[in-house]
Tab-separated table of C-alpha atoms in Angstrom:
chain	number	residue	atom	x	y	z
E	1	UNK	CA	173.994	-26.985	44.780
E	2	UNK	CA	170.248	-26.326	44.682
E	3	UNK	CA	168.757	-23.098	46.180
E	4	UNK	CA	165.333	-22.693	47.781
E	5	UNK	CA	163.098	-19.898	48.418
E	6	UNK	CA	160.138	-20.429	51.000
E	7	UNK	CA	157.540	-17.724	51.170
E	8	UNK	CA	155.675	-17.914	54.503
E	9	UNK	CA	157.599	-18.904	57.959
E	10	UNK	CA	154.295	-20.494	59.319
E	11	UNK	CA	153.734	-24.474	60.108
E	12	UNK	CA	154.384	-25.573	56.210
E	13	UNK	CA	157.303	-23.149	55.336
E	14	UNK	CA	159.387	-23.357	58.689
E	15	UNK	CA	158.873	-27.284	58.471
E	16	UNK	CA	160.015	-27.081	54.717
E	17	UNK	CA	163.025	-25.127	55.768
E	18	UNK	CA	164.021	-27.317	58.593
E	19	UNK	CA	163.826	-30.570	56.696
E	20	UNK	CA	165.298	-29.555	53.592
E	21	UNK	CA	168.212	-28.395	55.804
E	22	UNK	CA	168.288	-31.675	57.293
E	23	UNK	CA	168.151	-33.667	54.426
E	24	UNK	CA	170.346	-31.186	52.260
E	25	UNK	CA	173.032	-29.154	54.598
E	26	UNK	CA	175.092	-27.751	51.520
E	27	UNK	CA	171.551	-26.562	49.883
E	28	UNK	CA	171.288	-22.661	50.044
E	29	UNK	CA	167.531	-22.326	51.799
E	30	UNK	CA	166.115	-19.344	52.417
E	31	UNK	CA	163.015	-18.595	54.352
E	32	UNK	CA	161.003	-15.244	54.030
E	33	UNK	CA	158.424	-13.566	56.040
E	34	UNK	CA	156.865	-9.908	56.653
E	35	UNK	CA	158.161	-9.573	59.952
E	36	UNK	CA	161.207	-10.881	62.741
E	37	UNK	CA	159.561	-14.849	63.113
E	38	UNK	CA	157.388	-15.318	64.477
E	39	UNK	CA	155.333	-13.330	62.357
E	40	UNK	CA	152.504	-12.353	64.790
E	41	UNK	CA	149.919	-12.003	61.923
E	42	UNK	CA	150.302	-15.327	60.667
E	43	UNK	CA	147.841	-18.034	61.736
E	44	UNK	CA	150.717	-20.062	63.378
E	45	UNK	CA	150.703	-17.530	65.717
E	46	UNK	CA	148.892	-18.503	68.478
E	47	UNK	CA	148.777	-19.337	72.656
E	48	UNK	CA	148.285	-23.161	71.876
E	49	UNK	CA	146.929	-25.430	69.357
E	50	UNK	CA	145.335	-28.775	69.771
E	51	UNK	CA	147.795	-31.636	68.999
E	52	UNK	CA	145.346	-34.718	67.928
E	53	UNK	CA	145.026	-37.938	65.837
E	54	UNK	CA	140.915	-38.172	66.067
E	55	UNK	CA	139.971	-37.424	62.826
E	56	UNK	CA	136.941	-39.056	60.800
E	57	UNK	CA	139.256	-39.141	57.468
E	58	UNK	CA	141.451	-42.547	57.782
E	59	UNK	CA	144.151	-40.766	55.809
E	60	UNK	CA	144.591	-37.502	58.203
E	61	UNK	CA	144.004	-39.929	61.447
E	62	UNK	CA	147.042	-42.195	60.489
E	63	UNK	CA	149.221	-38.734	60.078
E	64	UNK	CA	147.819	-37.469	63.369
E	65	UNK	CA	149.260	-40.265	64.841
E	66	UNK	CA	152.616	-40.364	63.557
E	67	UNK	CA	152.825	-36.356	64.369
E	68	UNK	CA	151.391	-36.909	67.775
E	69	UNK	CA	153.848	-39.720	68.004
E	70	UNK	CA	156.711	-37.004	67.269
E	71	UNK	CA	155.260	-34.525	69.890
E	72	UNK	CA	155.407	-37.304	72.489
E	73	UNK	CA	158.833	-38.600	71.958
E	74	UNK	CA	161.095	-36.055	69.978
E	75	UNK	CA	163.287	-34.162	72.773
E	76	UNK	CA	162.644	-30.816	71.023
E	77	UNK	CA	158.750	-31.054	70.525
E	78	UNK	CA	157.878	-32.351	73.882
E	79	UNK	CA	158.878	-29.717	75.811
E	80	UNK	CA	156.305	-27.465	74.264
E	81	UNK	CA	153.250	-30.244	73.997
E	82	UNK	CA	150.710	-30.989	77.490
E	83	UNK	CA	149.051	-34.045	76.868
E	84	UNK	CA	145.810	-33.029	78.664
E	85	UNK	CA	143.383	-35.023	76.633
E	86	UNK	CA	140.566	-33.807	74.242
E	87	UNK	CA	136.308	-34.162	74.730
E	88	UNK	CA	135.095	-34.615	71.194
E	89	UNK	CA	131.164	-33.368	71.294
E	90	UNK	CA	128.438	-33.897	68.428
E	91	UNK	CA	124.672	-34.387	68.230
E	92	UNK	CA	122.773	-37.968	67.555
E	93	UNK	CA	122.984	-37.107	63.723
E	94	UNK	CA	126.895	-36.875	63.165
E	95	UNK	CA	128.817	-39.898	62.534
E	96	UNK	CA	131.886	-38.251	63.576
E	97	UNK	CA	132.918	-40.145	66.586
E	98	UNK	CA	131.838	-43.505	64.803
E	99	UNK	CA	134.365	-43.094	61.881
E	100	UNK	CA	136.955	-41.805	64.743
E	101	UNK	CA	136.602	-44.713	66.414
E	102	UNK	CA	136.415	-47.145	63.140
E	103	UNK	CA	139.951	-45.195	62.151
E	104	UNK	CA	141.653	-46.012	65.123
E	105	UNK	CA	140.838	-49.641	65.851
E	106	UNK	CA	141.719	-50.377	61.749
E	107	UNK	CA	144.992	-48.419	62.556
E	108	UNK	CA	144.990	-51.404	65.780
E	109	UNK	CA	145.683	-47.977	68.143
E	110	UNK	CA	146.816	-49.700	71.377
E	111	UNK	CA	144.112	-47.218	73.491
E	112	UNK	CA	140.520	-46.630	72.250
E	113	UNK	CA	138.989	-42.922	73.288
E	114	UNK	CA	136.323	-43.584	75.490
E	115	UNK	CA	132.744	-43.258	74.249
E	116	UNK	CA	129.708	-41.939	76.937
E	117	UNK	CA	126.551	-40.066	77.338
E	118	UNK	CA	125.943	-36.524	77.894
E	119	UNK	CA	124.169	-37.873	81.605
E	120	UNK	CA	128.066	-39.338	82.293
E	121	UNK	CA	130.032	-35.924	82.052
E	122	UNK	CA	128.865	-34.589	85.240
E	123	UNK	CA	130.830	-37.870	87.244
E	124	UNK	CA	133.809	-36.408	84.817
E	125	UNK	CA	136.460	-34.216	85.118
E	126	UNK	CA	136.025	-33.266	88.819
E	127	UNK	CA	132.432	-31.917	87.206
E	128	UNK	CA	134.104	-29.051	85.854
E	129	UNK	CA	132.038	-29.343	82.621
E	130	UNK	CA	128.667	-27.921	82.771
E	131	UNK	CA	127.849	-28.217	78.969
E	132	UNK	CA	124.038	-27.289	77.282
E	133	UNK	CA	123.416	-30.620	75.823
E	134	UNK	CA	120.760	-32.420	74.213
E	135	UNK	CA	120.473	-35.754	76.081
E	136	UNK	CA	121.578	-37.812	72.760
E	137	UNK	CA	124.433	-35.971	72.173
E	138	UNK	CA	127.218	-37.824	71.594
E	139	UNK	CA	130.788	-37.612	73.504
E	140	UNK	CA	134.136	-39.255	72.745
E	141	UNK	CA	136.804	-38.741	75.307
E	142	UNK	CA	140.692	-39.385	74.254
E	143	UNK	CA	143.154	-39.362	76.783
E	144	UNK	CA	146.306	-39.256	73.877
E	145	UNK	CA	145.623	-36.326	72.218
E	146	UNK	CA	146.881	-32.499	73.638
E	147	UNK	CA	147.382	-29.249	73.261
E	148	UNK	CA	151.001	-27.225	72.095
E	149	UNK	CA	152.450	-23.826	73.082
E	150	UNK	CA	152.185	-22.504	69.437
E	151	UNK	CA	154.054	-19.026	68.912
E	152	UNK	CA	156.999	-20.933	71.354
E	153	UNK	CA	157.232	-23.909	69.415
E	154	UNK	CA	156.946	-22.287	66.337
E	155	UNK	CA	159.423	-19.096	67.023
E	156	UNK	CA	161.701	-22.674	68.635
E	157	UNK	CA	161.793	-24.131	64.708
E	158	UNK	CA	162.285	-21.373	63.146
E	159	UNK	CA	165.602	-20.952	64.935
E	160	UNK	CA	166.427	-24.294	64.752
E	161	UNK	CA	166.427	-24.000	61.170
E	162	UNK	CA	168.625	-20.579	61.415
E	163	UNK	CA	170.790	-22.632	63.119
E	164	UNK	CA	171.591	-25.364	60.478
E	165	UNK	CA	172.049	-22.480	58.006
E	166	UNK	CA	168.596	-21.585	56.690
E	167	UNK	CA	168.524	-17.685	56.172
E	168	UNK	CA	165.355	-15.775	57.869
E	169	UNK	CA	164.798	-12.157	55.692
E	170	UNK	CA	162.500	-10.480	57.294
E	171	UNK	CA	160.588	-8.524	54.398
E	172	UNK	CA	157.010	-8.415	52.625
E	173	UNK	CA	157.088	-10.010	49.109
E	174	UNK	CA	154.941	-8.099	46.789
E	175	UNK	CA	155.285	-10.532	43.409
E	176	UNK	CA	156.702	-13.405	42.126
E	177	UNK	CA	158.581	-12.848	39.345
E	178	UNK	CA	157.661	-14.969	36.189
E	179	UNK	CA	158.374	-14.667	33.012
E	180	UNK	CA	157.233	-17.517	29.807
E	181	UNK	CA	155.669	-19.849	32.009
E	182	UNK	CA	158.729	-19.725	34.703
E	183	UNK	CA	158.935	-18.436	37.974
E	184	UNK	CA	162.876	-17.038	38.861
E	185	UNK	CA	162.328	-15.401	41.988
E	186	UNK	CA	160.782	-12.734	44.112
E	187	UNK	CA	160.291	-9.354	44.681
E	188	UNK	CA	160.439	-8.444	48.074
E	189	UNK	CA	160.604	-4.759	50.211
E	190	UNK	CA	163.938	-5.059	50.399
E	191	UNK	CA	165.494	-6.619	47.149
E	192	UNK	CA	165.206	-9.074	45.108
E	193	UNK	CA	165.845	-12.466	45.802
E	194	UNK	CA	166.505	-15.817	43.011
E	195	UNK	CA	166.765	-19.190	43.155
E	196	UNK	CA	165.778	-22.571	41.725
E	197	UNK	CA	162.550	-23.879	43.342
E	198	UNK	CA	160.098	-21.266	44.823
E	199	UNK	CA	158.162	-22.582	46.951
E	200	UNK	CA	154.698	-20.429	48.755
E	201	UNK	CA	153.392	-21.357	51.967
E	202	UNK	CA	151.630	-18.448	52.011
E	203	UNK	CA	148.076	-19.499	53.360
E	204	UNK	CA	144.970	-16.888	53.148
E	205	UNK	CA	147.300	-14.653	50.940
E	206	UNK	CA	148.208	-17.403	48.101
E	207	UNK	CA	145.386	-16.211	45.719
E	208	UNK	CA	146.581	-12.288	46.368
E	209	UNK	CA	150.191	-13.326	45.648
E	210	UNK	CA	149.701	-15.265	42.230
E	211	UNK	CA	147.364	-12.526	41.046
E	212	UNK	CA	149.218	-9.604	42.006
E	213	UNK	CA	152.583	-11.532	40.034
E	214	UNK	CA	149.930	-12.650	36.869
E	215	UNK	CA	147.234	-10.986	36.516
E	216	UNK	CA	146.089	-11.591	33.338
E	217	UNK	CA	147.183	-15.392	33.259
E	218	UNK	CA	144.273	-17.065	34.319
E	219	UNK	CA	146.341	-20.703	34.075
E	220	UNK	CA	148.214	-19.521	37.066
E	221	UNK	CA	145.382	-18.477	39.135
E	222	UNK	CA	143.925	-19.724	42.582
E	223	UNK	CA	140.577	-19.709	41.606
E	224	UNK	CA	137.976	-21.665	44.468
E	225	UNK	CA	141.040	-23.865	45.137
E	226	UNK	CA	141.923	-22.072	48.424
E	227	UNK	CA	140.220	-19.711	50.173
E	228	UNK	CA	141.153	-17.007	52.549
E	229	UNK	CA	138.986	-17.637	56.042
E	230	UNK	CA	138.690	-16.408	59.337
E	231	UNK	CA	137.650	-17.128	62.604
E	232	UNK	CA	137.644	-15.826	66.020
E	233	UNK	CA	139.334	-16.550	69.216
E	234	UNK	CA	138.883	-15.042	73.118
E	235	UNK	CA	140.978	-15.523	75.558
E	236	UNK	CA	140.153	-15.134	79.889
E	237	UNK	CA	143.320	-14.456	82.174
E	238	UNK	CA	142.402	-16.867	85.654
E	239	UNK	CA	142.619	-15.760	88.620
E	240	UNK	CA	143.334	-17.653	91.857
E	241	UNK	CA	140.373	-19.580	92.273
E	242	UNK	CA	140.346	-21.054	88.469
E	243	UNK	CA	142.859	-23.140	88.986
E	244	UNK	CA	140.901	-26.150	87.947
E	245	UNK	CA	141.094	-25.132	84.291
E	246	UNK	CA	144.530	-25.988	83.968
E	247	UNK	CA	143.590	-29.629	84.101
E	248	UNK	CA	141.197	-30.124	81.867
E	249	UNK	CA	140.619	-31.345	78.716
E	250	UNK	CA	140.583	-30.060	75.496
E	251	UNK	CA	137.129	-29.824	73.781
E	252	UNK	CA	136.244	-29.798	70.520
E	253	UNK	CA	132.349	-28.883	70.747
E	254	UNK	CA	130.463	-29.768	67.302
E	255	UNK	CA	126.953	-30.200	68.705
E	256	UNK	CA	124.452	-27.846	67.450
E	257	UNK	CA	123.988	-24.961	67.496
E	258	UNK	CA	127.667	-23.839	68.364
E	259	UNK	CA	130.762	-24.834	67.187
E	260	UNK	CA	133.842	-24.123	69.045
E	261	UNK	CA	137.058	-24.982	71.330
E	262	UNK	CA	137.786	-24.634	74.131
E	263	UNK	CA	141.732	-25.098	75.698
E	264	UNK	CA	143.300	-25.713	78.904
E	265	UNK	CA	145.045	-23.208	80.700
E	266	UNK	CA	148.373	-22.502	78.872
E	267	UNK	CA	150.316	-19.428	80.974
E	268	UNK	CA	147.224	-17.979	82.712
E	269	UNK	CA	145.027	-17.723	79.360
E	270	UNK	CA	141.926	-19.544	78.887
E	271	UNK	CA	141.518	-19.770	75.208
E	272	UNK	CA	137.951	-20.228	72.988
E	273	UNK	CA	137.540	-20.612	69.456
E	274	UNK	CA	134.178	-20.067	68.019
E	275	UNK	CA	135.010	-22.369	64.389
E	276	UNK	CA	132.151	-20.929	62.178
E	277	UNK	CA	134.280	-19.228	59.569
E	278	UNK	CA	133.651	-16.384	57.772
E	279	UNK	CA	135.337	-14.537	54.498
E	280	UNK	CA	136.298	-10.607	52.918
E	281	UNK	CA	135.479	-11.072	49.507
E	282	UNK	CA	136.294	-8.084	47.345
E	283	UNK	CA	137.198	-7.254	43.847
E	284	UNK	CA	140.820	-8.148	42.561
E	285	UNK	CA	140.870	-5.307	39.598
E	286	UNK	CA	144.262	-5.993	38.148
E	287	UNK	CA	142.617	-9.744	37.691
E	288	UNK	CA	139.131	-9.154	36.987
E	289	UNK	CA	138.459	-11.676	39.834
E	290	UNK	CA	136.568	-11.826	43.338
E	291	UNK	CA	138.457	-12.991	45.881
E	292	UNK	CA	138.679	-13.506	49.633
E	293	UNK	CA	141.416	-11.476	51.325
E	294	UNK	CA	142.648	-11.626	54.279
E	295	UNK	CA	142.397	-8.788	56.542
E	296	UNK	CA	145.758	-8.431	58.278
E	297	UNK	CA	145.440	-5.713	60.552
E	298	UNK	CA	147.233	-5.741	63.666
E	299	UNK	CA	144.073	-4.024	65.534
E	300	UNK	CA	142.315	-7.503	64.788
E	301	UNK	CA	144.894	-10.029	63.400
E	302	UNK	CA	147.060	-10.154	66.703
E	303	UNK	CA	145.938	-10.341	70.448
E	304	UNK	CA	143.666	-7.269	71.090
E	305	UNK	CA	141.301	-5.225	73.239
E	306	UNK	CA	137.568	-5.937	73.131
E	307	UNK	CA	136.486	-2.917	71.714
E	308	UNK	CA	138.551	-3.497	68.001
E	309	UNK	CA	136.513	-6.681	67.678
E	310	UNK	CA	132.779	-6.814	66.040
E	311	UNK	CA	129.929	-7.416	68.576
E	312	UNK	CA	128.605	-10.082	66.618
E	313	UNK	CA	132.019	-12.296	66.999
E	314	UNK	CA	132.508	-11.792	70.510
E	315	UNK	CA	128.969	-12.983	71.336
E	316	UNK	CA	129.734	-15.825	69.356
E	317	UNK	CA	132.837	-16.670	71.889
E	318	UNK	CA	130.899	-15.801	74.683
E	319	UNK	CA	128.382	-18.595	73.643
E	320	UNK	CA	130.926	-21.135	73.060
E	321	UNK	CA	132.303	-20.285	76.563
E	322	UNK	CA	129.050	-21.211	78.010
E	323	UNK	CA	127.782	-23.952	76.110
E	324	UNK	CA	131.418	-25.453	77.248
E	325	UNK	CA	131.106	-24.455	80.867
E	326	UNK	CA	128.244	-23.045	81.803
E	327	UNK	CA	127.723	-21.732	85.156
E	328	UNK	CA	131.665	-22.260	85.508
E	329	UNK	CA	131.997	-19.339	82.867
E	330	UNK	CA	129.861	-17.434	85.163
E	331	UNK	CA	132.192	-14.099	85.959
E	332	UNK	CA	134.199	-14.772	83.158
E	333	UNK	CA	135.266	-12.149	80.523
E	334	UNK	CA	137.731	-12.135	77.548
E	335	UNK	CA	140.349	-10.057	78.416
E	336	UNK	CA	141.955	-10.221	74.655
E	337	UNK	CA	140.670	-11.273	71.607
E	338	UNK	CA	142.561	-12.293	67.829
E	339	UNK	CA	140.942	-13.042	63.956
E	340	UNK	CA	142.799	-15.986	62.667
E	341	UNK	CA	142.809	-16.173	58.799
E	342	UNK	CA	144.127	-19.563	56.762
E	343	UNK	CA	143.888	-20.689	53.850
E	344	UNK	CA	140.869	-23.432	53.100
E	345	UNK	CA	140.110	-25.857	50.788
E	346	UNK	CA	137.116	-27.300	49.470
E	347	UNK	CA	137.853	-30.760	50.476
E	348	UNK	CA	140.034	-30.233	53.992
E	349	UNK	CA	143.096	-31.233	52.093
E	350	UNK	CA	146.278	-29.444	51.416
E	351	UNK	CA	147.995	-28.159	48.746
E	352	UNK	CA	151.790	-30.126	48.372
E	353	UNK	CA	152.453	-30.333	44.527
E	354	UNK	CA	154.073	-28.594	41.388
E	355	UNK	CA	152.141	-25.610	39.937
E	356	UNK	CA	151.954	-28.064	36.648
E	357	UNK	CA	151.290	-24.529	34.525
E	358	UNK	CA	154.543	-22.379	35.963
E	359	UNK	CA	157.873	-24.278	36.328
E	360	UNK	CA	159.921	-23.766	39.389
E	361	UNK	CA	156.916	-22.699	41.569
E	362	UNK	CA	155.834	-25.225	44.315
E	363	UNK	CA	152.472	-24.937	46.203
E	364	UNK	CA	152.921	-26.169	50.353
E	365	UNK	CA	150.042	-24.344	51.920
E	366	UNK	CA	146.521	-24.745	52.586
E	367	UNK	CA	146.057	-25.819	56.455
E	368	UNK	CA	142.084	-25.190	56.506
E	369	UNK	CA	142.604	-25.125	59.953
E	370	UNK	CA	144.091	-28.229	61.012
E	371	UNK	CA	147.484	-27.760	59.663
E	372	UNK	CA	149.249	-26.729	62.933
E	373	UNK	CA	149.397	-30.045	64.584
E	374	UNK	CA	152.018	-31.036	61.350
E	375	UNK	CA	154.490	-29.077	62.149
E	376	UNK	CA	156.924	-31.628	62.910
E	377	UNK	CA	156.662	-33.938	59.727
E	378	UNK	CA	154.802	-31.824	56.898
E	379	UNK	CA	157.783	-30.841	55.570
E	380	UNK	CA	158.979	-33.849	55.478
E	381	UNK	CA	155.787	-34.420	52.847
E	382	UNK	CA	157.129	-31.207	50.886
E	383	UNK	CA	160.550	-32.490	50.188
E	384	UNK	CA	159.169	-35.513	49.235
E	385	UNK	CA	156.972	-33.719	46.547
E	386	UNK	CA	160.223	-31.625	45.384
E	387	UNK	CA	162.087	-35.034	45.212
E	388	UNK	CA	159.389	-36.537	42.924
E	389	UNK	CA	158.904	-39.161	45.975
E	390	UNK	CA	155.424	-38.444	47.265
E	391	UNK	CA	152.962	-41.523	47.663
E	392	UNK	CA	150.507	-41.885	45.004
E	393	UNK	CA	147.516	-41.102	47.910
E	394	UNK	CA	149.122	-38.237	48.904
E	395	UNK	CA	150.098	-36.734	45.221
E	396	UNK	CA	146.110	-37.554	44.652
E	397	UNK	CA	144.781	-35.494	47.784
E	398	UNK	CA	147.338	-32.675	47.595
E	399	UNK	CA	147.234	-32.074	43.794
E	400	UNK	CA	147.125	-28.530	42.265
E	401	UNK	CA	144.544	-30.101	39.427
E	402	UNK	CA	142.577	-32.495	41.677
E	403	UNK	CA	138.645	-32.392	41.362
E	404	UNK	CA	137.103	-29.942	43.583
E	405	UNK	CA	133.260	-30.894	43.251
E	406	UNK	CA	131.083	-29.463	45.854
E	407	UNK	CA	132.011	-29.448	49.314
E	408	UNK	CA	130.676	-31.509	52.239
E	409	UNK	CA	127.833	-29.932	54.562
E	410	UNK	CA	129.636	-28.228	56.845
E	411	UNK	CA	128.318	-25.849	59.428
E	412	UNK	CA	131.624	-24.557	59.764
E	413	UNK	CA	132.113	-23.273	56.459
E	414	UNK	CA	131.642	-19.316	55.918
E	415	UNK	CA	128.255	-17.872	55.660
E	416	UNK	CA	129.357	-14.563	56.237
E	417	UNK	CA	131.198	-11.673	55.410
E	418	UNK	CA	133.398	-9.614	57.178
E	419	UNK	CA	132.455	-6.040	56.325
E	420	UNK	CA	128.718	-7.057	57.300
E	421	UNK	CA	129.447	-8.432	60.540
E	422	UNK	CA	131.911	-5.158	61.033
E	423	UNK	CA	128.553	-3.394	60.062
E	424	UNK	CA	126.553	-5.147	62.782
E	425	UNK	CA	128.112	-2.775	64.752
E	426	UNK	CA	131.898	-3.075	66.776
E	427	UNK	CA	132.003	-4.483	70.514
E	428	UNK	CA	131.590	-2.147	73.310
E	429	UNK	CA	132.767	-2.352	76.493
């Protein structure tokens, strides 16, 4: 009978442990996490999370479908997923919407998003939209696409799992403990756990966790592979008369010179997300390595007040609120705010493989923030790679030893660092 460790109850490990539970009920599973699940740290955590297929990579658009297909039909998913729609936004340079489009009529999608001019929006969406827009931006509107109560769905899986047998611990792991070129287990608070496949889905902190376990094997290490990133999020409470943004649209808003989300109402809470990352780099000594950590404070790192969050970020948010809205924002102010950190890649793709230099350790983490979505089939992906089954794409894109080159422009990668924009100054109310 095999036995599994998962580090990390977010989207990747509590899809690893519900699937391998599926496929394998006598298989001893065993998920582990700082904290009763959900962990409210962890960037699963959340009020909702856009559930969508549009994606300018063919390879991630014909997954977003088959999750979003899940989402739609699968009795246990549905009840936690609004399909409200989502307003894609870019300037006249990008060529996302093209290669969206492209994606979905070579995938022969039944309904194409709808493609219009910034002069068109105002006719939309009972006018709700009020967006600063250069008159050749470009806008993409798809109706199938949504949003998902995320700490409920998540907190939902988890137990699911529980329930076929998985066992939750709720403790921090400090190390993994290898010896030779083999990883047996891990050390956690608590005790010490064992078992035949270790497996980390532990996002921003993956580089943190190999380091602190081997230090001085640089074979084992993270390196630029994944790196710990932030971002921010705001969220409103409505009042009576905003009942209108419970109908609307997501939007994903990649024109110039902001970049952020915005979500339908989900429980009262209007939620923003301004997606220019940023990183905490600091010294690893043990290593000899700079790193980016995350910053898991619960002052920041879960839903807080204003005045625990850096001026700098929420003027970002409030930007993003009003290049969404505009004079609708007017009146409007965050009554909570939350730093997300995940784990990104150069290249937007995950890690799902053997760590080829230490046997027994498995890598399923990685979501560069647009893992979420997954949560019903990525694990399916994972027990594929454990079972030696993976398609050859897929081993390609999520391999420990694939080429990293130099990223795409992206203006949402981090050009910042956390302990200067904590210098800028902190919010006051």
């Amino acid at each position: 009978m095999s036995s599994y460790i998962i580090i990390g109850a977010g989207v990747f490990g509590t899809s690893t442990a519900l699937h391998l539970k599926q496929q394998f009920p006598s298989a001893t599973v065993t998920l582990i996490d700082r904290t009763s699940p959900p962990c409210p740290v962890g960037a699963s955590h959340d009020i909702n999370k856009i559930v969508r297929a549009d994606y300018k990579d063919l390879f991630y658009c014909e997954l977003g479908l088959k999750t979003l297909h899940k989402w739609k039909t699968d009795p246990f998913f549905q009840k936690w997923y609004h399909e409200c729609g989502l307003l894609t936004v870019t300037d006249k340079n990008s060529s996302v919407i093209d290669k969206i489009l492209e994606n979905f009529k070579t995938l022969n999608v039944d309904h194409l998003p709808e493609r219009f001019g910034p002069k068109e929006l105002s006719d939309r969406f009972d006018g709700i939209f009020d967006m600063r827009m250069k008159d050749d931006d470009k806008l993409l509107y798809n109706p199938v696409a949504g949003i998902a109560k995320a700490e409920k769905t998540l907190g939902a899986t988890i137990q699911a799992s529980i329930d076929l047998g998985v066992q939750y611990i709720a403790s921090p792991v400090s190390k993994l403990i290898i010896n030779s070129g083999v990883c047996h287990g891990v050390q956690a608070q608590d005790n010490v756990y064992y078992a035949d496949h270790i497996i980390l889905c532990t996002g921003a902190g993956t580089a943190k966790l190999i380091a602190d376990s081997a230090p001085k094997d640089q074979d084992l290490q993270v390196g630029r592979r994944i790196t710990a990133r932030a971002v921010c999020c705001s969220a409103v409470e409505l009042n009576g008369s905003q009942e209108a943004f419970k109908n609307v649209p997501a939007v994903a808003n990649h024109a110039t010179p902001v970049y952020g989300e915005a979500m339908p109402a989900t429980d009262g809470l209007l939620k923003f997300v301004s997606e220019v990352s940023f990183t905490n780099t600091v010294h690893h000594d043990q290593s000899g390595q700079d790193m980016s950590l995350p910053v898991i404070d619960p002052a920041t790192s879960q839903w807080t007040s204003p005045e625990t969050v850096p001026r700098a970020l929420r003027e970002d948010l409030d930007n993003v609120m009003k290049d969404i809205y505009g004079k609708q924002a007017a009146g409007m102010k965050p009554s909570t705010y939350r730093i997300c950190w995940d784990g990104a890649t150069l290249d937007n793709n995950w890690f799902i493989c053997p760590h080829p230099r230490c046997s027994k350790l498995y890598i399923a983490t990685a979501g560069s923030f647009h893992g979420w979505k997954f949560l019903p089939i990525v694990g399916e992906y994972v027990v594929q790679m454990l079972q030696g089954t993976l398609s050859e794409e897929m081993k390609r894109r999520w391999s420990w030893d694939r080429p990293l080159g130099s990223p795409e422009p992206d203006p949402c990668r981090p050009n910042k660092e956390f302990q200067d924009i904590k210098n800028a100054g902190l919010a006051r109310l």
